[in-house]
mmCIF file of C-alpha atoms in Angstrom:
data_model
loop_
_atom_site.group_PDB
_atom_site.id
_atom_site.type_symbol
_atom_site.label_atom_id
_atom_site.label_comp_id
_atom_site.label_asym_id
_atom_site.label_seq_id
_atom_site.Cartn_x
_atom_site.Cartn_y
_atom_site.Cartn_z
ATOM 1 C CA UNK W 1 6.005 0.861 13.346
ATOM 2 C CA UNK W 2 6.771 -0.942 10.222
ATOM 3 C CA UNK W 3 5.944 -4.952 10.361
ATOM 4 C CA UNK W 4 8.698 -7.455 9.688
ATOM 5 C CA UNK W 5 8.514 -10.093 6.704
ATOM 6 C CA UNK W 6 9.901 -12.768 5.740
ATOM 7 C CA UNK W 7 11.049 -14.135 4.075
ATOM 8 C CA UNK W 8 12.980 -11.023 2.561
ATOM 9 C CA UNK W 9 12.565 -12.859 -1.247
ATOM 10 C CA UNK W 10 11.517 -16.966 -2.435
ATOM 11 C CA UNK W 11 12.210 -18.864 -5.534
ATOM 12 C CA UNK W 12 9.690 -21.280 -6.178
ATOM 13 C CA UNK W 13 9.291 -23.637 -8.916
ATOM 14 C CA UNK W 14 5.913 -23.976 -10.576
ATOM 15 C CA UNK W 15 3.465 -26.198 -8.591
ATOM 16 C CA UNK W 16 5.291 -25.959 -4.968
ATOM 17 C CA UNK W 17 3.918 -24.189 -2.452
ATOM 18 C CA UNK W 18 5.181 -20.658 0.014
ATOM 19 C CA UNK W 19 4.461 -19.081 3.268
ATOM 20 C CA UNK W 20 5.062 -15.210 4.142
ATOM 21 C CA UNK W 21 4.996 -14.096 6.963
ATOM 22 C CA UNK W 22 4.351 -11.238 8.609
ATOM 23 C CA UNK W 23 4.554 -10.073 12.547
ATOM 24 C CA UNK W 24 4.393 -6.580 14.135
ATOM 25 C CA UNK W 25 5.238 -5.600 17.984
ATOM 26 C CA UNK W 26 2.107 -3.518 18.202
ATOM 27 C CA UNK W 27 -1.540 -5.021 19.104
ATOM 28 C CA UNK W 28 -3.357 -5.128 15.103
ATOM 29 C CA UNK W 29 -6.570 -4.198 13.847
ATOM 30 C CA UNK W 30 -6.361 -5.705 10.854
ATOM 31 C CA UNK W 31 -3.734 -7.028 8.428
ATOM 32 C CA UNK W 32 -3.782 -6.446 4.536
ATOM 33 C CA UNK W 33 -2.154 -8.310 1.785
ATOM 34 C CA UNK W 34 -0.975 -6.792 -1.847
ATOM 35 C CA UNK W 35 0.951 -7.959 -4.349
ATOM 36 C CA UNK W 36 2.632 -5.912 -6.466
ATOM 37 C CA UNK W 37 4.218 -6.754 -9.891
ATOM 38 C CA UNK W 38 7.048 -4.696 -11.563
ATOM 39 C CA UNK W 39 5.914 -1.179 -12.852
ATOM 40 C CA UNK W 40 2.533 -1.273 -11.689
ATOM 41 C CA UNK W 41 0.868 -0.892 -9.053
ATOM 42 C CA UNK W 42 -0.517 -2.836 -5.588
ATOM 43 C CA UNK W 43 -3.264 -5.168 -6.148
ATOM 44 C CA UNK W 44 -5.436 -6.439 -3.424
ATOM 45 C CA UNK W 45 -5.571 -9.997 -2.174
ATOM 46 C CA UNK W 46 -7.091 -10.315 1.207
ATOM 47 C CA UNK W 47 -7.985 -8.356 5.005
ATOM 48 C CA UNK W 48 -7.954 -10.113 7.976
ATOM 49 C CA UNK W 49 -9.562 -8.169 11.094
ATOM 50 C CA UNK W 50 -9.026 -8.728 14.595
ATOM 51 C CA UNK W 51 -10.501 -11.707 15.753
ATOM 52 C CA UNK W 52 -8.290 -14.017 14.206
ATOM 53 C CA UNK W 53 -9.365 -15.435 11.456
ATOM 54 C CA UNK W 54 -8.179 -17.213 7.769
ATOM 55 C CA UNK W 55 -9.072 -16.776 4.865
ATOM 56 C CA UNK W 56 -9.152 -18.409 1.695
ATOM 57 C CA UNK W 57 -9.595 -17.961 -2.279
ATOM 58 C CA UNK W 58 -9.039 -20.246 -4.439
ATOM 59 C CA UNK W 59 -5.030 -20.827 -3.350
ATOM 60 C CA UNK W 60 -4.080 -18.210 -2.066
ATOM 61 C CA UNK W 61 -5.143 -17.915 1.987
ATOM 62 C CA UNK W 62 -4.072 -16.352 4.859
ATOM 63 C CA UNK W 63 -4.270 -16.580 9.045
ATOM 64 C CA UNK W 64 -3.833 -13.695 11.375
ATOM 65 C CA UNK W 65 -2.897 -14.807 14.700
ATOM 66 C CA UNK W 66 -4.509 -12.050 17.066
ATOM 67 C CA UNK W 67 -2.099 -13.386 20.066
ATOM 68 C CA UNK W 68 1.361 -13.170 18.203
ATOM 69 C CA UNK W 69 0.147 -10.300 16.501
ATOM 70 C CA UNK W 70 1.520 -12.271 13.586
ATOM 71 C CA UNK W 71 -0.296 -13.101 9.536
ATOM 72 C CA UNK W 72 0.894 -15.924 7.151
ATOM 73 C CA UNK W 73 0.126 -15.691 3.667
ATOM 74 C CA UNK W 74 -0.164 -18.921 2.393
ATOM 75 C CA UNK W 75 0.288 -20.120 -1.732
ATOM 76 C CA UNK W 76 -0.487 -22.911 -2.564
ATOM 77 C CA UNK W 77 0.241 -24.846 -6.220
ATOM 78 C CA UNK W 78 1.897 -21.396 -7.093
ATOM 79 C CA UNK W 79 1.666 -20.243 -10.693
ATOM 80 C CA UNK W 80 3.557 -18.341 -13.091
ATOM 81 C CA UNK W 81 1.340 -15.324 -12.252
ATOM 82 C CA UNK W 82 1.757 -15.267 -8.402
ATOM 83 C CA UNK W 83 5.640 -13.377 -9.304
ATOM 84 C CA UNK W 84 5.583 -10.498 -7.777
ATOM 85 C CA UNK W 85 6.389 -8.463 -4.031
ATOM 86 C CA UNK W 86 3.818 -9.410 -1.444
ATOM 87 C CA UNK W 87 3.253 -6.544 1.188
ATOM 88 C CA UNK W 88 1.488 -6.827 4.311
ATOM 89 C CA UNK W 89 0.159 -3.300 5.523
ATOM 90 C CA UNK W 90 -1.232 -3.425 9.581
ATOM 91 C CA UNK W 91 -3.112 -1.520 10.783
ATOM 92 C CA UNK W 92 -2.957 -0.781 15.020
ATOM 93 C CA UNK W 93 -5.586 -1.445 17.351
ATOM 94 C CA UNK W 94 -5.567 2.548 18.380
ATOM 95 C CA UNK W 95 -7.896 4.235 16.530
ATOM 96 C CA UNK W 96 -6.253 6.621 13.421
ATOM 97 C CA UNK W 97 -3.120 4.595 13.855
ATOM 98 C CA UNK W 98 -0.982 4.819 10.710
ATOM 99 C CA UNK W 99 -1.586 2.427 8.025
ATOM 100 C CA UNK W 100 1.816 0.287 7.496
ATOM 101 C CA UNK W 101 3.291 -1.567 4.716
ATOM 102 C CA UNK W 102 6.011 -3.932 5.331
ATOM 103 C CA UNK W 103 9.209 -3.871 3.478
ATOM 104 C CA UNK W 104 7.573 -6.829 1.139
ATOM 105 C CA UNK W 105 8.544 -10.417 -0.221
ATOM 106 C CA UNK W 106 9.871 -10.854 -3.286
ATOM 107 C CA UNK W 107 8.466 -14.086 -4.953
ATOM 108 C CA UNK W 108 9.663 -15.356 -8.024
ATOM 109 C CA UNK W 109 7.903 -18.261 -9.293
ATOM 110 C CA UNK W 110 9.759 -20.225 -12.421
ATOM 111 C CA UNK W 111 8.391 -22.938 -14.943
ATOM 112 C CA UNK U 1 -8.660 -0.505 -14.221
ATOM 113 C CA UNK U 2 -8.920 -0.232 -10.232
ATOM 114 C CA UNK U 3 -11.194 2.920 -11.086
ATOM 115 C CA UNK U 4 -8.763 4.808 -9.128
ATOM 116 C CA UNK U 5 -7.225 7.617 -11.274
ATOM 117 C CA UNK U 6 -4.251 9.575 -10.594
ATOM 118 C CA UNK U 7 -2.777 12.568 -13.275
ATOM 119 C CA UNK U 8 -0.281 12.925 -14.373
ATOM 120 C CA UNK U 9 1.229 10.231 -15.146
ATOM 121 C CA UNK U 10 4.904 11.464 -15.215
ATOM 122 C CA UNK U 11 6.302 14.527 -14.057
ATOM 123 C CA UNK U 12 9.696 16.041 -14.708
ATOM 124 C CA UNK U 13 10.681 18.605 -12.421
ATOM 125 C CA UNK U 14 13.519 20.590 -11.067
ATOM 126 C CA UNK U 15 15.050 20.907 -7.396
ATOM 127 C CA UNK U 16 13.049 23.852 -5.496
ATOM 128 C CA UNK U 17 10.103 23.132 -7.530
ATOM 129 C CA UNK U 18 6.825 22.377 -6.639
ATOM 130 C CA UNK U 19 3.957 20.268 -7.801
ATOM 131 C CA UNK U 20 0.742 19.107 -7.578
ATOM 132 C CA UNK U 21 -0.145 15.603 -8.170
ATOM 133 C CA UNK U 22 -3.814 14.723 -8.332
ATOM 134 C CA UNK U 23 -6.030 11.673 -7.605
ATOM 135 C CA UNK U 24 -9.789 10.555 -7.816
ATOM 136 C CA UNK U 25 -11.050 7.880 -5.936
ATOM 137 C CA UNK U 26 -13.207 5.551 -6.969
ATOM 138 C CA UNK U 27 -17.167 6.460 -7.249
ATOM 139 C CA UNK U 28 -18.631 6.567 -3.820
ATOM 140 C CA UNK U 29 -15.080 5.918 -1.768
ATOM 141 C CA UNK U 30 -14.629 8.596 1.203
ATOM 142 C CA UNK U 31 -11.178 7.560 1.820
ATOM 143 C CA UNK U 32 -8.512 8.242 -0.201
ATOM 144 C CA UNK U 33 -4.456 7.225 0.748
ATOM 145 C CA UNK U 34 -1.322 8.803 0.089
ATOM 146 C CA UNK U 35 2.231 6.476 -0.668
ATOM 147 C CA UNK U 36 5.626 7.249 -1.686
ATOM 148 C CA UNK U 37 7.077 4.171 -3.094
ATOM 149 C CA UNK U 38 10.783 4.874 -3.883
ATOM 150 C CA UNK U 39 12.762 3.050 -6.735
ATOM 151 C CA UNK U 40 13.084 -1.020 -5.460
ATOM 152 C CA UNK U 41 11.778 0.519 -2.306
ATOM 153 C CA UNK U 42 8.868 -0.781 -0.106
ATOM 154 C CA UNK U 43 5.605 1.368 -0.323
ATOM 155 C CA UNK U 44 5.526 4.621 2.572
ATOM 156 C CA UNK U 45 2.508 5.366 3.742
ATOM 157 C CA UNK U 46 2.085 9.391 3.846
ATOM 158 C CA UNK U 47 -1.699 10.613 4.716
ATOM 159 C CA UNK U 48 -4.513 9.389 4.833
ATOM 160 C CA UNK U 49 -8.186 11.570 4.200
ATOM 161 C CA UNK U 50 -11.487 10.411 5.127
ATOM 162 C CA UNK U 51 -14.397 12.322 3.559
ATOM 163 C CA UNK U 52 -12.517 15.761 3.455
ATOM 164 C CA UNK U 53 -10.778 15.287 6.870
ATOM 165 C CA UNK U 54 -7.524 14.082 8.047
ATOM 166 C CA UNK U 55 -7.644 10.789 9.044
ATOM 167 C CA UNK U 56 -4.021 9.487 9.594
ATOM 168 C CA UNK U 57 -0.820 10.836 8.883
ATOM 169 C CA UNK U 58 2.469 8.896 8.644
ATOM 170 C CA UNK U 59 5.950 9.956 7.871
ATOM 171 C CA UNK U 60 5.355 12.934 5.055
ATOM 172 C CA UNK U 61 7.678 15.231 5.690
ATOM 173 C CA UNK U 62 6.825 19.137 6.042
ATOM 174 C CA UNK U 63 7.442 19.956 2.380
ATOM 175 C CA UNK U 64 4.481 17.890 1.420
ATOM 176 C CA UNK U 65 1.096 18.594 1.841
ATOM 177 C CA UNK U 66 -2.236 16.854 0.784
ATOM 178 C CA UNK U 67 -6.152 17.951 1.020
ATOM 179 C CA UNK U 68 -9.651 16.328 -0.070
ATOM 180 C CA UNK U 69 -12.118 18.009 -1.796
ATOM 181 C CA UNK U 70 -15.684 17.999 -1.557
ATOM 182 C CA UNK U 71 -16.076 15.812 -4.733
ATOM 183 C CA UNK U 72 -14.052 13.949 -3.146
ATOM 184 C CA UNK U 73 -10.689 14.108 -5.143
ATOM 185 C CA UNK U 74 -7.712 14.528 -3.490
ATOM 186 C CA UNK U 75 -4.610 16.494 -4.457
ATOM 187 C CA UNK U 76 -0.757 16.038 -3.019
ATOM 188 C CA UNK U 77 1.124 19.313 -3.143
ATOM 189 C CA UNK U 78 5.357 18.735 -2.482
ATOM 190 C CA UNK U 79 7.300 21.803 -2.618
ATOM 191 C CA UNK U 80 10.727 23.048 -2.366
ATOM 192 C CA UNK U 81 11.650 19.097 -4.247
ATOM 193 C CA UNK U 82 14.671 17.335 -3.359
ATOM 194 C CA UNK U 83 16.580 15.011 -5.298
ATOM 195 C CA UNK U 84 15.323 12.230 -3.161
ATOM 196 C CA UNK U 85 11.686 13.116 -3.695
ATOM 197 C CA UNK U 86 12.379 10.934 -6.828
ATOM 198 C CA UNK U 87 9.590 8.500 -6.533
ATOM 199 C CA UNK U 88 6.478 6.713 -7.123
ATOM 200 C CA UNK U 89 3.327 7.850 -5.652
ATOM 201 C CA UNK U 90 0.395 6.163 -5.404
ATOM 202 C CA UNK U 91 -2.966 6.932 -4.630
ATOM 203 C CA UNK U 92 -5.105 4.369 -3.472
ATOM 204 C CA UNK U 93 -9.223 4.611 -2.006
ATOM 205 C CA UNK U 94 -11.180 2.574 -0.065
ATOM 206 C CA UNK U 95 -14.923 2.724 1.000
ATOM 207 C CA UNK U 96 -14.193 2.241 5.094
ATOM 208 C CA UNK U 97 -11.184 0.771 6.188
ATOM 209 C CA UNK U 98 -10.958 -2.202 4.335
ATOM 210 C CA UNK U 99 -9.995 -2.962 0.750
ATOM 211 C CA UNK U 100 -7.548 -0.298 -0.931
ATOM 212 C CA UNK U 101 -7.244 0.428 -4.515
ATOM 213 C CA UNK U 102 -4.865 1.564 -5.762
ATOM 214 C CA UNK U 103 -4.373 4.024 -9.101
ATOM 215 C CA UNK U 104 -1.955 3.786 -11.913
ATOM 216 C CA UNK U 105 0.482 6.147 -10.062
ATOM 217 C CA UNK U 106 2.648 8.980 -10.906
ATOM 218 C CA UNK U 107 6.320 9.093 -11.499
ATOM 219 C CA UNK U 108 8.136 11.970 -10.345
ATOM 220 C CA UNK U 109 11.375 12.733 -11.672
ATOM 221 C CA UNK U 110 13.419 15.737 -9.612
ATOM 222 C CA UNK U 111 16.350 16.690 -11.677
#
């Protein structure tokens, strides 16, 4: 079952920061974030496994809370370069479960 | 460069065709992912293939099929195209079930 986002798309103005988030109704292994810039394809930013845990690089971090079954992607100070779609993908606690994107963010950061 | 490749690049087909779209993982991935990403549409997961075997399967419809080789590469076979098979696929590996990359992607046109 295909996670929810949101929000659906964010204009942000050089410097401020954004939270995406992203919740499913099924009990997660693990939660993936991509971004994804026009014409080309996903790029990886971070996985956060069941557990619950956050992680961090540089300013760009994320939280998966195992209880809500819910992940915030956190940007922080964004930059002309964080433009782009941000998908979540979860994957379910069952074993072989599919591997789900969500319908992505779009995030348009201007100077 | 990911060091996922996919060929070809582009393909222009006609309705009823059928073609083959092929993708290499990177050295020393086993698992290697399947998406249909349609035009300002979110990314649809299709099949997943873990060291030559089935792993998961998500929403590919009948006309489609996929297999993994023993070198590892992986090829996507749709037949009998539809208009709406108009898409982007990607190919994307991963070592376990962690960090996907993705490849360039191919563009298929059905006409």
């Amino acid at each position: 079952q295909q996670p929810v986002q949101s929000p659906q798309a964010v204009i942000l103005r050089e410097g401020e920061d954004a939270v995406i988030n992203c919740s499913s109704s099924k009990a997660l292994y693990s939660v993936h974030w991509y971004r994804q810039k026009h014409g080309e394809a996903p790029v990886f930013l971070m996985i956060l496994l069941k557990g619950g845990e956050q992680k961090g690089h540089e300013k760009i971090s994320a939280s998966f809370n195992e209880k809500k079954q819910q992940s915030s992607l956190y940007l922080t100070a964004s930059q002309l370069s964080y433009s782009g779609t941000y998908f979540c993908g979860t994957e379910e606690a069952n074993y072989g479960q599919n591997f789900v994107f969500g319908p992505g963010t779009r995030l348009s950061v201007l100077p | 460069d990911s060091g996922v490749t996919q060929t070809p690049k582009h393909l222009i087909t006609a309705t009823g065709q059928r073609v083959t779209l092929r993708c290499s993982p990177r050295s020393g991935d086993l698992s290697v992912y399947w998406y249909q990403q349609s035009l300002d549409q979110g990314l649809q997961f299709l099949i997943q293939y873990y060291n030559g075997e089935e792993r998961a399967k998500g929403n590919i419809l009948e006309r489609f099929s996929a297999q993994q080789f023993p070198d590892l590469h992986s090829e996507l076979n749709l037949s009998s195209l539809e208009l709406g098979d108009s898409a982007l696929y990607f190919c994307a590996s991963s070592a376990r079930s962690d960090t996907q990359y993705f490849g360039p992607g191919t563009r298929l046109t059905v006409l």
